[in-house]
PDB file of C-alpha atoms in Angstrom:
ATOM      1  CA  UNK A   1       0.000   0.000   0.000  1.00  0.00           C
ATOM      2  CA  UNK A   2       2.881   2.282   0.514  1.00  0.00           C
ATOM      3  CA  UNK A   3       3.627   2.111  -3.140  1.00  0.00           C
ATOM      4  CA  UNK A   4       0.076   3.100  -4.081  1.00  0.00           C
ATOM      5  CA  UNK A   5       0.155   6.161  -1.849  1.00  0.00           C
ATOM      6  CA  UNK A   6       3.452   7.353  -3.262  1.00  0.00           C
ATOM      7  CA  UNK A   7       2.222   6.982  -6.803  1.00  0.00           C
ATOM      8  CA  UNK A   8      -0.984   8.890  -5.988  1.00  0.00           C
ATOM      9  CA  UNK A   9       0.971  11.717  -4.378  1.00  0.00           C
ATOM     10  CA  UNK A  10       3.223  12.069  -7.399  1.00  0.00           C
ATOM     11  CA  UNK A  11       0.240  12.190  -9.697  1.00  0.00           C
ATOM     12  CA  UNK A  12      -1.367  14.978  -7.640  1.00  0.00           C
ATOM     13  CA  UNK A  13       1.814  17.096  -7.757  1.00  0.00           C
ATOM     14  CA  UNK A  14       2.159  16.546 -11.489  1.00  0.00           C
ATOM     15  CA  UNK A  15      -1.506  17.334 -12.030  1.00  0.00           C
ATOM     16  CA  UNK A  16      -1.266  20.595 -10.053  1.00  0.00           C
ATOM     17  CA  UNK A  17       1.743  21.801 -12.042  1.00  0.00           C
ATOM     18  CA  UNK A  18      -0.042  20.979 -15.301  1.00  0.00           C
ATOM     19  CA  UNK A  19      -3.157  22.910 -14.250  1.00  0.00           C
ATOM     20  CA  UNK A  20      -1.015  25.874 -13.128  1.00  0.00           C
ATOM     21  CA  UNK A  21       0.887  25.848 -16.409  1.00  0.00           C
ATOM     22  CA  UNK A  22      -2.365  25.684 -18.341  1.00  0.00           C
ATOM     23  CA  UNK A  23      -3.837  28.589 -16.382  1.00  0.00           C
ATOM     24  CA  UNK A  24      -0.695  30.670 -16.969  1.00  0.00           C
ATOM     25  CA  UNK A  25      -0.843  29.938 -20.689  1.00  0.00           C
ATOM     26  CA  UNK A  26      -4.548  30.858 -20.786  1.00  0.00           C
ATOM     27  CA  UNK A  27      -3.837  34.076 -18.867  1.00  0.00           C
ATOM     28  CA  UNK A  28      -0.997  34.990 -21.258  1.00  0.00           C
ATOM     29  CA  UNK A  29      -3.222  34.323 -24.277  1.00  0.00           C
ATOM     30  CA  UNK A  30      -6.034  36.398 -22.735  1.00  0.00           C
ATOM     31  CA  UNK A  31      -3.659  39.327 -22.086  1.00  0.00           C
ATOM     32  CA  UNK A  32      -2.330  39.079 -25.639  1.00  0.00           C
ATOM     33  CA  UNK A  33      -5.879  39.054 -27.051  1.00  0.00           C
ATOM     34  CA  UNK A  34      -6.898  42.050 -24.949  1.00  0.00           C
ATOM     35  CA  UNK A  35      -3.820  43.929 -26.168  1.00  0.00           C
ATOM     36  CA  UNK A  36      -4.634  42.979 -29.751  1.00  0.00           C
ATOM     37  CA  UNK A  37      -8.234  44.164 -29.389  1.00  0.00           C
ATOM     38  CA  UNK A  38      -7.074  47.449 -27.854  1.00  0.00           C
ATOM     39  CA  UNK A  39      -4.567  48.008 -30.660  1.00  0.00           C
ATOM     40  CA  UNK A  40      -7.228  47.279 -33.284  1.00  0.00           C
ATOM     41  CA  UNK A  41      -9.503  49.844 -31.624  1.00  0.00           C
ATOM     42  CA  UNK A  42      -6.685  52.418 -31.615  1.00  0.00           C
ATOM     43  CA  UNK A  43      -5.955  51.652 -35.263  1.00  0.00           C
ATOM     44  CA  UNK A  44      -9.612  52.111 -36.207  1.00  0.00           C
ATOM     45  CA  UNK A  45      -9.796  55.414 -34.300  1.00  0.00           C
ATOM     46  CA  UNK A  46      -6.617  56.682 -35.993  1.00  0.00           C
ATOM     47  CA  UNK A  47      -7.877  55.682 -39.448  1.00  0.00           C
ATOM     48  CA  UNK A  48     -11.111  57.568 -38.787  1.00  0.00           C
ATOM     49  CA  UNK A  49      -9.169  60.628 -37.626  1.00  0.00           C
ATOM     50  CA  UNK A  50      -6.883  60.415 -40.667  1.00  0.00           C
ATOM     51  CA  UNK A  51      -9.901  60.267 -42.975  1.00  0.00           C
ATOM     52  CA  UNK A  52     -11.364  63.354 -41.284  1.00  0.00           C
ATOM     53  CA  UNK A  53      -8.054  65.190 -41.653  1.00  0.00           C
ATOM     54  CA  UNK A  54      -7.835  64.221 -45.334  1.00  0.00           C
ATOM     55  CA  UNK A  55     -11.332  65.577 -45.960  1.00  0.00           C
ATOM     56  CA  UNK A  56     -10.475  68.788 -44.090  1.00  0.00           C
ATOM     57  CA  UNK A  57      -7.257  69.209 -46.067  1.00  0.00           C
ATOM     58  CA  UNK A  58      -9.069  68.685 -49.378  1.00  0.00           C
ATOM     59  CA  UNK A  59     -11.676  71.287 -48.374  1.00  0.00           C
ATOM     60  CA  UNK A  60      -8.947  73.754 -47.369  1.00  0.00           C
ATOM     61  CA  UNK A  61      -7.125  73.205 -50.673  1.00  0.00           C
ATOM     62  CA  UNK A  62     -10.339  73.957 -52.580  1.00  0.00           C
ATOM     63  CA  UNK A  63     -10.883  77.094 -50.488  1.00  0.00           C
ATOM     64  CA  UNK A  64      -7.284  78.159 -51.070  1.00  0.00           C
ATOM     65  CA  UNK A  65      -7.609  77.755 -54.830  1.00  0.00           C
ATOM     66  CA  UNK A  66     -10.887  79.687 -54.852  1.00  0.00           C
ATOM     67  CA  UNK A  67      -9.400  82.513 -52.766  1.00  0.00           C
ATOM     68  CA  UNK A  68      -6.275  82.567 -54.929  1.00  0.00           C
ATOM     69  CA  UNK A  69      -8.386  82.980 -58.069  1.00  0.00           C
ATOM     70  CA  UNK A  70     -10.441  85.706 -56.379  1.00  0.00           C
ATOM     71  CA  UNK A  71      -7.253  87.515 -55.383  1.00  0.00           C
ATOM     72  CA  UNK A  72      -5.783  87.263 -58.874  1.00  0.00           C
ATOM     73  CA  UNK A  73      -9.014  88.656 -60.304  1.00  0.00           C
ATOM     74  CA  UNK A  74      -9.037  91.544 -57.836  1.00  0.00           C
ATOM     75  CA  UNK A  75      -5.453  92.650 -58.444  1.00  0.00           C
ATOM     76  CA  UNK A  76      -5.409  92.211 -62.221  1.00  0.00           C
ATOM     77  CA  UNK A  77      -5.817  95.402 -64.213  1.00  0.00           C
ATOM     78  CA  UNK A  78      -8.730  93.933 -66.165  1.00  0.00           C
ATOM     79  CA  UNK A  79     -10.496  92.984 -62.943  1.00  0.00           C
ATOM     80  CA  UNK A  80      -9.912  96.434 -61.460  1.00  0.00           C
ATOM     81  CA  UNK A  81     -11.184  98.150 -64.599  1.00  0.00           C
ATOM     82  CA  UNK A  82     -14.287  95.981 -64.572  1.00  0.00           C
ATOM     83  CA  UNK A  83     -15.003  96.770 -60.909  1.00  0.00           C
ATOM     84  CA  UNK A  84     -14.471 100.516 -61.489  1.00  0.00           C
ATOM     85  CA  UNK A  85     -16.908 100.439 -64.424  1.00  0.00           C
ATOM     86  CA  UNK A  86     -19.430  98.471 -62.367  1.00  0.00           C
ATOM     87  CA  UNK A  87     -19.245 101.057 -59.567  1.00  0.00           C
ATOM     88  CA  UNK A  88     -19.413 103.958 -62.054  1.00  0.00           C
ATOM     89  CA  UNK A  89     -16.540 105.837 -60.427  1.00  0.00           C
ATOM     90  CA  UNK A  90     -15.338 107.415 -63.708  1.00  0.00           C
ATOM     91  CA  UNK A  91     -11.696 106.735 -62.848  1.00  0.00           C
ATOM     92  CA  UNK A  92      -8.992 106.482 -65.504  1.00  0.00           C
ATOM     93  CA  UNK A  93      -5.475 105.091 -65.436  1.00  0.00           C
ATOM     94  CA  UNK A  94      -2.904 107.896 -65.039  1.00  0.00           C
ATOM     95  CA  UNK A  95      -0.490 108.528 -67.881  1.00  0.00           C
ATOM     96  CA  UNK A  96       3.291 108.314 -67.627  1.00  0.00           C
ATOM     97  CA  UNK A  97       3.620 112.064 -67.000  1.00  0.00           C
ATOM     98  CA  UNK A  98       1.226 111.899 -64.040  1.00  0.00           C
ATOM     99  CA  UNK A  99       3.319 109.383 -62.124  1.00  0.00           C
ATOM    100  CA  UNK A 100       5.803 110.573 -59.524  1.00  0.00           C
ATOM    101  CA  UNK A 101       8.692 108.516 -58.193  1.00  0.00           C
ATOM    102  CA  UNK A 102       9.865 109.602 -54.759  1.00  0.00           C
ATOM    103  CA  UNK A 103      13.503 109.062 -53.792  1.00  0.00           C
ATOM    104  CA  UNK A 104      14.340 106.796 -50.887  1.00  0.00           C
ATOM    105  CA  UNK A 105      14.785 108.657 -47.589  1.00  0.00           C
ATOM    106  CA  UNK A 106      18.384 108.771 -46.308  1.00  0.00           C
ATOM    107  CA  UNK A 107      19.389 106.193 -43.758  1.00  0.00           C
ATOM    108  CA  UNK A 108      19.893 107.253 -40.166  1.00  0.00           C
ATOM    109  CA  UNK A 109      23.443 108.280 -39.384  1.00  0.00           C
ATOM    110  CA  UNK A 110      25.147 106.039 -36.827  1.00  0.00           C
ATOM    111  CA  UNK A 111      25.332 107.402 -33.281  1.00  0.00           C
ATOM    112  CA  UNK A 112      28.940 107.855 -32.069  1.00  0.00           C
ATOM    113  CA  UNK A 113      30.115 105.557 -29.295  1.00  0.00           C
ATOM    114  CA  UNK A 114      31.209 108.473 -27.113  1.00  0.00           C
ATOM    115  CA  UNK A 115      30.706 112.209 -27.037  1.00  0.00           C
ATOM    116  CA  UNK A 116      28.690 114.932 -25.379  1.00  0.00           C
ATOM    117  CA  UNK A 117      25.552 114.340 -27.369  1.00  0.00           C
ATOM    118  CA  UNK A 118      25.393 110.674 -26.443  1.00  0.00           C
ATOM    119  CA  UNK A 119      25.204 111.392 -22.715  1.00  0.00           C
ATOM    120  CA  UNK A 120      22.382 113.842 -23.350  1.00  0.00           C
ATOM    121  CA  UNK A 121      20.634 111.449 -25.738  1.00  0.00           C
ATOM    122  CA  UNK A 122      21.373 113.509 -28.863  1.00  0.00           C
ATOM    123  CA  UNK A 123      22.164 111.899 -32.157  1.00  0.00           C
ATOM    124  CA  UNK A 124      24.857 113.187 -34.486  1.00  0.00           C
ATOM    125  CA  UNK A 125      22.155 114.653 -36.729  1.00  0.00           C
ATOM    126  CA  UNK A 126      20.725 116.680 -33.818  1.00  0.00           C
ATOM    127  CA  UNK A 127      24.191 117.930 -32.876  1.00  0.00           C
ATOM    128  CA  UNK A 128      24.758 119.092 -36.446  1.00  0.00           C
ATOM    129  CA  UNK A 129      21.385 120.852 -36.407  1.00  0.00           C
ATOM    130  CA  UNK A 130      22.397 122.708 -33.226  1.00  0.00           C
ATOM    131  CA  UNK A 131      25.610 123.913 -34.857  1.00  0.00           C
ATOM    132  CA  UNK A 132      27.953 121.591 -33.027  1.00  0.00           C
ATOM    133  CA  UNK A 133      29.536 120.155 -36.129  1.00  0.00           C
ATOM    134  CA  UNK A 134      33.151 120.251 -34.990  1.00  0.00           C
ATOM    135  CA  UNK A 135      34.597 118.946 -31.764  1.00  0.00           C
ATOM    136  CA  UNK A 136      37.809 119.852 -30.066  1.00  0.00           C
ATOM    137  CA  UNK A 137      40.277 117.108 -29.183  1.00  0.00           C
ATOM    138  CA  UNK A 138      39.344 117.570 -25.497  1.00  0.00           C
ATOM    139  CA  UNK A 139      35.654 116.779 -25.982  1.00  0.00           C
ATOM    140  CA  UNK A 140      34.295 120.356 -26.100  1.00  0.00           C
ATOM    141  CA  UNK A 141      32.879 122.280 -29.032  1.00  0.00           C
ATOM    142  CA  UNK A 142      34.471 125.263 -30.799  1.00  0.00           C
TER     143      UNK A 142
END
């Protein structure tokens, strides 16, 4: 009888390890399936969002083209002439003799790094306007 008990005990230990291994495998498969289902849901959501973005981009491209054509029509001379005639403003394009070209304004003169005017906040241009065009070597004016 001792032999029968030992054999039964070994079978119980072997059976428990097999059940535990099976449960661990089932748990691992369940976790993998849940992860797969979650990833499929994320993929579906991203595809939907991408489709929405594609539709939005196509709509914006159409709007851009329409606005670009409207702009080109507005700034073209033919488009301007047509709008002026439609508004009955009686405007005409000026001739070459009526156009005036203004020269570029002179650039600002650089402010000296040291000098009396700098401490007072005067620029070189203001000093020249006040008649302080020449400086003595000692920092004063003539």
